[in-house]
Amino acid sequence: MSPRESIPAVPHVAIIPDGNGRWARQRGLPRNLGHRRGCEVVRKIVRAARSLGVRQLTLYAFSMENWARPREEVDAIMSLLDSYLKRETDELVERGVRVSAIGRLHLLERDVQDALRELERRTEANAEMRLTFALSYGGRSEITDAVRKLAREVEAGRVDPDAIDEKRVRAALYDPELPDPDLLIRTGGEHRISNFLLWQMAYTELWTTDTLWPDFSETDLRRAFEFYGSRERRFGRTGDQAPRRGEA
Ligand code: FPP
């Protein structure tokens, strides 16, 4: 059996890459070096996920709350992001990865917004895997922005309030096509969702590890997938009624 066949398929994996700062502190290094190393790990894990058959990978790279960090740290992360987006373009194009971003993207620096748009444009025909960066993102902001969008539709007389159902709410989210994650991986030892994909994670399986993001490896990713393979997903139904894997 090839290594890929022995690993359960996980269609949509969401990741909270936590622990860059602690990784650096443990080594007496500035936090920014932790983020730099974190970026390299993103590169490695994107490759690994694709080769393990992941169809959609969503990474929480910068939260709305992260804006409150010291200015120098925010600037350093933005500059890492900018160089990541530029440096990785050719490889992502070649590997068939389609890149997009969700969040209050207008708050990002102009250079980062331009680099994102360029990467989205250059990868839009790719279909091997979708890679979504959650940037300047918060689950509550996303729902708030969706409510605003719907309220405007109601105000303009285009939508009847009674016609607002889950489908319409989803359609008002940043990326209505983003499927619900099957598995959430959180590194760095915390056991919380931290305002990530609140709408989409209603039935996501959660896997956490003490490993800090800069130390996260393909072996850890496989471990998370094995955990996922051992779960029985019921989506609120009983064991007898639950859809089989891939049905929901
Ligand atoms: C978490 O570590 C990381 C962040 C809040 C943001 C930076 C993320 C990366 C560099 C990886 C994302 C990828 C790209 C392409 C930019 P932390 O600083 O919260 O760590 P701590 O909890 O140990 O302080």
mmCIF file of C-alpha atoms and ligand atoms in Angstrom:
data_model
loop_
_atom_site.group_PDB
_atom_site.id
_atom_site.type_symbol
_atom_site.label_atom_id
_atom_site.label_comp_id
_atom_site.label_asym_id
_atom_site.label_seq_id
_atom_site.Cartn_x
_atom_site.Cartn_y
_atom_site.Cartn_z
ATOM 1 C CA MET A 1 0.000 0.000 0.000
ATOM 2 C CA SER A 2 1.388 3.445 -0.858
ATOM 3 C CA PRO A 3 1.670 5.922 2.033
ATOM 4 C CA ARG A 4 -1.126 7.951 0.486
ATOM 5 C CA GLU A 5 -3.519 4.979 0.352
ATOM 6 C CA SER A 6 -3.016 4.236 4.028
ATOM 7 C CA ILE A 7 -4.052 7.765 5.031
ATOM 8 C CA PRO A 8 -7.763 8.643 5.207
ATOM 9 C CA ALA A 9 -8.815 11.317 2.736
ATOM 10 C CA VAL A 10 -9.764 14.625 4.329
ATOM 11 C CA PRO A 11 -11.450 16.847 1.739
ATOM 12 C CA HIS A 12 -11.261 20.164 3.620
ATOM 13 C CA VAL A 13 -8.644 20.829 6.262
ATOM 14 C CA ALA A 14 -8.592 24.087 8.234
ATOM 15 C CA ILE A 15 -5.535 25.001 10.284
ATOM 16 C CA ILE A 16 -4.856 27.420 13.135
ATOM 17 C CA PRO A 17 -1.054 27.646 13.048
ATOM 18 C CA ASP A 18 -0.262 28.727 16.593
ATOM 19 C CA GLY A 19 2.988 28.898 18.554
ATOM 20 C CA ASN A 20 5.428 30.896 16.420
ATOM 21 C CA GLY A 21 6.123 33.329 19.259
ATOM 22 C CA ARG A 22 6.720 30.608 21.855
ATOM 23 C CA TRP A 23 8.969 28.697 19.467
ATOM 24 C CA ALA A 24 11.149 31.794 19.115
ATOM 25 C CA ARG A 25 11.103 32.593 22.846
ATOM 26 C CA GLN A 26 12.213 29.073 23.742
ATOM 27 C CA ARG A 27 15.289 29.690 21.597
ATOM 28 C CA GLY A 28 15.972 33.219 22.805
ATOM 29 C CA LEU A 29 15.084 34.561 19.337
ATOM 30 C CA PRO A 30 12.887 37.524 18.367
ATOM 31 C CA ARG A 31 9.228 36.610 17.677
ATOM 32 C CA ASN A 32 9.637 37.563 14.045
ATOM 33 C CA LEU A 33 12.010 34.674 13.489
ATOM 34 C CA GLY A 34 9.263 32.382 14.750
ATOM 35 C CA HIS A 35 6.918 33.830 12.142
ATOM 36 C CA ARG A 36 9.563 33.443 9.455
ATOM 37 C CA ARG A 37 9.999 29.789 10.341
ATOM 38 C CA GLY A 38 6.176 29.523 10.465
ATOM 39 C CA CYS A 39 6.014 30.707 6.879
ATOM 40 C CA GLU A 40 8.433 27.992 5.761
ATOM 41 C CA VAL A 41 6.260 25.427 7.478
ATOM 42 C CA VAL A 42 3.217 26.760 5.614
ATOM 43 C CA ARG A 43 5.079 26.074 2.375
ATOM 44 C CA LYS A 44 5.926 22.510 3.470
ATOM 45 C CA ILE A 45 2.428 21.718 4.718
ATOM 46 C CA VAL A 46 0.771 23.058 1.562
ATOM 47 C CA ARG A 47 2.876 20.585 -0.430
ATOM 48 C CA ALA A 48 2.215 17.718 1.960
ATOM 49 C CA ALA A 49 -1.536 18.366 2.039
ATOM 50 C CA ARG A 50 -1.703 18.366 -1.721
ATOM 51 C CA SER A 51 0.200 15.118 -1.971
ATOM 52 C CA LEU A 52 -2.110 13.540 0.637
ATOM 53 C CA GLY A 53 -5.112 14.361 -1.538
ATOM 54 C CA VAL A 54 -6.552 17.324 0.379
ATOM 55 C CA ARG A 55 -8.934 19.253 -1.886
ATOM 56 C CA GLN A 56 -9.202 22.387 0.204
ATOM 57 C CA LEU A 57 -6.797 23.824 2.766
ATOM 58 C CA THR A 58 -7.765 26.907 4.747
ATOM 59 C CA LEU A 59 -5.154 28.651 6.887
ATOM 60 C CA TYR A 60 -5.801 31.213 9.600
ATOM 61 C CA ALA A 61 -2.788 33.351 8.786
ATOM 62 C CA PHE A 62 -3.838 36.661 10.368
ATOM 63 C CA SER A 63 -6.869 37.342 12.538
ATOM 64 C CA MET A 64 -8.759 40.579 13.146
ATOM 65 C CA GLU A 65 -7.474 40.347 16.727
ATOM 66 C CA ASN A 66 -3.862 40.144 15.456
ATOM 67 C CA TRP A 67 -4.120 43.815 14.382
ATOM 68 C CA ALA A 68 -3.782 44.686 18.082
ATOM 69 C CA ARG A 69 -0.229 43.267 18.246
ATOM 70 C CA PRO A 70 2.715 45.692 18.394
ATOM 71 C CA ARG A 71 3.163 47.629 15.171
ATOM 72 C CA GLU A 72 6.595 46.084 14.431
ATOM 73 C CA GLU A 73 5.182 42.563 14.693
ATOM 74 C CA VAL A 74 2.235 43.357 12.406
ATOM 75 C CA ASP A 75 4.623 44.944 9.893
ATOM 76 C CA ALA A 76 6.923 41.922 10.026
ATOM 77 C CA ILE A 77 4.040 39.487 9.434
ATOM 78 C CA MET A 78 2.737 41.608 6.536
ATOM 79 C CA SER A 79 6.150 41.703 4.949
ATOM 80 C CA LEU A 80 6.538 37.916 5.351
ATOM 81 C CA LEU A 81 3.128 37.422 3.825
ATOM 82 C CA ASP A 82 3.965 39.721 0.933
ATOM 83 C CA SER A 83 7.188 37.871 0.149
ATOM 84 C CA TYR A 84 5.505 34.475 0.593
ATOM 85 C CA LEU A 85 2.787 35.420 -1.907
ATOM 86 C CA LYS A 86 5.351 36.602 -4.452
ATOM 87 C CA ARG A 87 7.917 33.857 -3.948
ATOM 88 C CA GLU A 88 5.462 30.957 -4.029
ATOM 89 C CA THR A 89 3.517 32.004 -7.126
ATOM 90 C CA ASP A 90 5.408 29.875 -9.661
ATOM 91 C CA GLU A 91 5.370 26.759 -7.516
ATOM 92 C CA LEU A 92 1.655 27.105 -6.714
ATOM 93 C CA VAL A 93 0.833 27.652 -10.386
ATOM 94 C CA GLU A 94 2.882 24.595 -11.343
ATOM 95 C CA ARG A 95 1.390 22.374 -8.658
ATOM 96 C CA GLY A 96 -2.158 23.193 -9.663
ATOM 97 C CA VAL A 97 -3.058 24.994 -6.430
ATOM 98 C CA ARG A 98 -5.731 27.678 -6.651
ATOM 99 C CA VAL A 99 -5.233 30.422 -4.086
ATOM 100 C CA SER A 100 -7.760 32.801 -2.610
ATOM 101 C CA ALA A 101 -8.289 34.812 0.554
ATOM 102 C CA ILE A 102 -11.124 35.617 2.934
ATOM 103 C CA GLY A 103 -11.375 38.389 5.494
ATOM 104 C CA ARG A 104 -11.549 42.174 5.658
ATOM 105 C CA LEU A 105 -8.937 42.278 2.934
ATOM 106 C CA HIS A 106 -9.338 46.023 2.384
ATOM 107 C CA LEU A 107 -7.563 46.548 5.723
ATOM 108 C CA LEU A 108 -4.379 44.902 4.424
ATOM 109 C CA GLU A 109 -1.551 46.980 3.012
ATOM 110 C CA ARG A 110 -1.955 47.879 -0.626
ATOM 111 C CA ASP A 111 1.116 45.766 -1.632
ATOM 112 C CA VAL A 112 -0.301 42.681 0.050
ATOM 113 C CA GLN A 113 -3.713 43.231 -1.560
ATOM 114 C CA ASP A 114 -2.046 43.549 -4.975
ATOM 115 C CA ALA A 115 0.083 40.432 -4.435
ATOM 116 C CA LEU A 116 -3.012 38.492 -3.386
ATOM 117 C CA ARG A 117 -4.989 39.600 -6.425
ATOM 118 C CA GLU A 118 -2.107 38.676 -8.710
ATOM 119 C CA LEU A 119 -1.768 35.235 -7.131
ATOM 120 C CA GLU A 120 -5.530 34.677 -7.348
ATOM 121 C CA ARG A 121 -5.486 35.677 -10.995
ATOM 122 C CA ARG A 122 -2.512 33.477 -11.888
ATOM 123 C CA THR A 123 -3.918 30.413 -10.151
ATOM 124 C CA GLU A 124 -7.609 30.740 -10.973
ATOM 125 C CA ALA A 125 -7.611 27.927 -13.543
ATOM 126 C CA ASN A 126 -5.944 25.479 -11.129
ATOM 127 C CA ALA A 127 -7.996 22.605 -9.798
ATOM 128 C CA GLU A 128 -5.754 20.208 -7.831
ATOM 129 C CA MET A 129 -6.283 21.892 -4.478
ATOM 130 C CA ARG A 130 -7.734 25.163 -3.194
ATOM 131 C CA LEU A 131 -5.686 27.110 -0.698
ATOM 132 C CA THR A 132 -7.513 29.837 1.181
ATOM 133 C CA PHE A 133 -5.755 32.299 3.450
ATOM 134 C CA ALA A 134 -7.906 33.809 6.183
ATOM 135 C CA LEU A 135 -6.358 37.260 6.512
ATOM 136 C CA SER A 136 -7.608 40.150 8.588
ATOM 137 C CA TYR A 137 -10.262 37.542 9.315
ATOM 138 C CA GLY A 138 -12.671 36.979 12.173
ATOM 139 C CA GLY A 139 -15.654 34.639 12.221
ATOM 140 C CA ARG A 140 -17.787 37.260 13.962
ATOM 141 C CA SER A 141 -16.691 39.944 11.480
ATOM 142 C CA GLU A 142 -17.609 37.612 8.643
ATOM 143 C CA ILE A 143 -21.087 37.004 10.042
ATOM 144 C CA THR A 144 -21.491 40.719 10.822
ATOM 145 C CA ASP A 145 -20.481 41.651 7.264
ATOM 146 C CA ALA A 146 -22.930 39.062 5.903
ATOM 147 C CA VAL A 147 -25.756 40.479 8.046
ATOM 148 C CA ARG A 148 -24.968 43.979 6.727
ATOM 149 C CA LYS A 149 -25.022 42.737 3.142
ATOM 150 C CA LEU A 150 -28.390 41.056 3.691
ATOM 151 C CA ALA A 151 -29.797 44.107 5.487
ATOM 152 C CA ARG A 152 -28.911 46.228 2.445
ATOM 153 C CA GLU A 153 -30.689 43.741 0.189
ATOM 154 C CA VAL A 154 -33.766 43.937 2.398
ATOM 155 C CA GLU A 155 -33.608 47.740 2.499
ATOM 156 C CA ALA A 156 -33.406 47.854 -1.301
ATOM 157 C CA GLY A 157 -36.477 45.626 -1.490
ATOM 158 C CA ARG A 158 -34.609 42.797 -3.206
ATOM 159 C CA VAL A 159 -34.994 40.292 -0.372
ATOM 160 C CA ASP A 160 -37.983 39.501 1.798
ATOM 161 C CA PRO A 161 -36.816 39.036 5.442
ATOM 162 C CA ASP A 162 -38.889 35.847 5.648
ATOM 163 C CA ALA A 163 -36.909 34.467 2.708
ATOM 164 C CA ILE A 164 -33.631 34.666 4.647
ATOM 165 C CA ASP A 165 -32.609 31.098 5.305
ATOM 166 C CA GLU A 166 -29.250 29.361 5.907
ATOM 167 C CA LYS A 167 -28.593 29.200 2.189
ATOM 168 C CA ARG A 168 -28.881 32.967 1.847
ATOM 169 C CA VAL A 169 -26.704 33.584 4.885
ATOM 170 C CA ARG A 170 -24.034 31.319 3.444
ATOM 171 C CA ALA A 171 -24.289 33.118 0.120
ATOM 172 C CA ALA A 172 -23.478 36.378 1.923
ATOM 173 C CA LEU A 173 -20.261 35.032 3.531
ATOM 174 C CA TYR A 174 -16.829 36.056 2.178
ATOM 175 C CA ASP A 175 -16.551 32.936 0.003
ATOM 176 C CA PRO A 176 -19.928 31.237 -0.435
ATOM 177 C CA GLU A 177 -18.195 28.337 -2.184
ATOM 178 C CA LEU A 178 -15.904 27.555 0.728
ATOM 179 C CA PRO A 179 -17.084 24.142 1.941
ATOM 180 C CA ASP A 180 -17.427 23.392 5.642
ATOM 181 C CA PRO A 181 -14.086 22.116 6.974
ATOM 182 C CA ASP A 182 -14.019 18.399 7.740
ATOM 183 C CA LEU A 183 -11.091 18.694 10.115
ATOM 184 C CA LEU A 184 -9.634 21.579 12.141
ATOM 185 C CA ILE A 185 -6.010 21.275 13.208
ATOM 186 C CA ARG A 186 -4.777 23.604 15.921
ATOM 187 C CA THR A 187 -1.132 23.617 16.951
ATOM 188 C CA GLY A 188 0.430 25.214 20.027
ATOM 189 C CA GLY A 189 -1.537 23.431 22.748
ATOM 190 C CA GLU A 190 -4.683 25.579 22.898
ATOM 191 C CA HIS A 191 -8.091 23.959 22.593
ATOM 192 C CA ARG A 192 -10.220 26.740 21.194
ATOM 193 C CA ILE A 193 -11.600 27.938 17.884
ATOM 194 C CA SER A 194 -10.491 31.571 18.383
ATOM 195 C CA ASN A 195 -13.103 33.136 16.109
ATOM 196 C CA PHE A 196 -12.178 31.031 13.062
ATOM 197 C CA LEU A 197 -14.849 30.006 10.508
ATOM 198 C CA LEU A 198 -17.634 30.157 13.103
ATOM 199 C CA TRP A 199 -20.428 29.555 10.595
ATOM 200 C CA GLN A 200 -18.597 26.861 8.641
ATOM 201 C CA MET A 201 -17.300 24.805 11.584
ATOM 202 C CA ALA A 202 -20.652 23.667 12.965
ATOM 203 C CA TYR A 203 -19.749 19.986 12.466
ATOM 204 C CA THR A 204 -15.983 20.051 12.001
ATOM 205 C CA GLU A 205 -13.855 17.454 13.789
ATOM 206 C CA LEU A 206 -11.233 19.091 16.025
ATOM 207 C CA TRP A 207 -7.663 17.886 16.489
ATOM 208 C CA THR A 208 -5.154 19.756 18.606
ATOM 209 C CA THR A 209 -1.500 19.200 19.317
ATOM 210 C CA ASP A 210 1.052 20.696 21.720
ATOM 211 C CA THR A 211 3.523 20.905 18.841
ATOM 212 C CA LEU A 212 4.300 24.527 18.029
ATOM 213 C CA TRP A 213 3.616 25.526 14.427
ATOM 214 C CA PRO A 214 7.295 25.972 13.454
ATOM 215 C CA ASP A 215 7.875 22.324 14.488
ATOM 216 C CA PHE A 216 4.769 20.969 12.746
ATOM 217 C CA SER A 217 5.622 18.343 10.137
ATOM 218 C CA GLU A 218 4.038 16.045 7.602
ATOM 219 C CA THR A 219 4.116 13.307 10.250
ATOM 220 C CA ASP A 220 1.868 15.450 12.476
ATOM 221 C CA LEU A 221 -0.428 16.081 9.530
ATOM 222 C CA ARG A 222 -0.737 12.344 8.942
ATOM 223 C CA ARG A 223 -1.479 11.828 12.628
ATOM 224 C CA ALA A 224 -4.317 14.344 12.392
ATOM 225 C CA PHE A 225 -5.681 12.547 9.333
ATOM 226 C CA GLU A 226 -5.567 9.217 11.141
ATOM 227 C CA PHE A 227 -7.530 10.755 13.999
ATOM 228 C CA TYR A 228 -10.067 12.030 11.453
ATOM 229 C CA GLY A 229 -10.316 8.562 9.930
ATOM 230 C CA SER A 230 -11.251 7.148 13.335
ATOM 231 C CA ARG A 231 -14.181 9.534 13.878
ATOM 232 C CA GLU A 232 -17.790 8.651 13.170
ATOM 233 C CA ARG A 233 -19.412 11.796 11.816
ATOM 234 C CA ARG A 234 -23.083 11.977 12.702
ATOM 235 C CA PHE A 235 -23.984 15.614 11.899
ATOM 236 C CA GLY A 236 -26.515 15.635 14.741
ATOM 237 C CA ARG A 237 -28.168 12.383 13.683
ATOM 238 C CA THR A 238 -28.050 8.970 15.319
ATOM 239 C CA GLY A 239 -25.387 6.440 14.386
ATOM 240 C CA ASP A 240 -27.854 4.558 12.121
ATOM 241 C CA GLN A 241 -28.900 7.650 10.207
ATOM 242 C CA ALA A 242 -25.509 9.283 9.868
ATOM 243 C CA PRO A 243 -24.299 9.882 6.326
ATOM 244 C CA ARG A 244 -21.299 7.851 5.268
ATOM 245 C CA ARG A 245 -18.005 9.691 4.815
ATOM 246 C CA GLY A 246 -18.137 11.898 1.774
ATOM 247 C CA GLU A 247 -21.955 12.077 1.705
ATOM 248 C CA ALA A 248 -22.361 15.180 3.823
HETATM 249 C C1 FPP B 1 0.655 32.318 15.477
HETATM 250 O O1 FPP B 1 1.706 32.332 16.369
HETATM 251 C C2 FPP B 1 0.882 33.041 14.214
HETATM 252 C C3 FPP B 1 0.321 34.232 13.846
HETATM 253 C C4 FPP B 1 -0.618 34.902 14.737
HETATM 254 C C5 FPP B 1 0.502 34.954 12.578
HETATM 255 C C6 FPP B 1 1.621 34.597 11.648
HETATM 256 C C7 FPP B 1 1.379 33.366 10.878
HETATM 257 C C8 FPP B 1 2.305 32.807 10.084
HETATM 258 C C9 FPP B 1 3.651 33.383 9.898
HETATM 259 C C10 FPP B 1 1.962 31.628 9.330
HETATM 260 C C11 FPP B 1 1.011 32.068 8.267
HETATM 261 C C12 FPP B 1 1.471 32.067 6.907
HETATM 262 C C13 FPP B 1 1.813 33.074 6.092
HETATM 263 C C14 FPP B 1 2.035 32.756 4.676
HETATM 264 C C15 FPP B 1 2.010 34.474 6.552
HETATM 265 P P1 FPP B 1 1.712 33.256 17.699
HETATM 266 O O2 FPP B 1 2.491 34.481 17.373
HETATM 267 O O3 FPP B 1 0.313 33.512 18.143
HETATM 268 O O4 FPP B 1 2.475 32.350 18.692
HETATM 269 P P2 FPP B 1 2.379 32.336 20.299
HETATM 270 O O5 FPP B 1 0.983 31.891 20.664
HETATM 271 O O6 FPP B 1 3.414 31.328 20.689
HETATM 272 O O7 FPP B 1 2.700 33.724 20.776
#
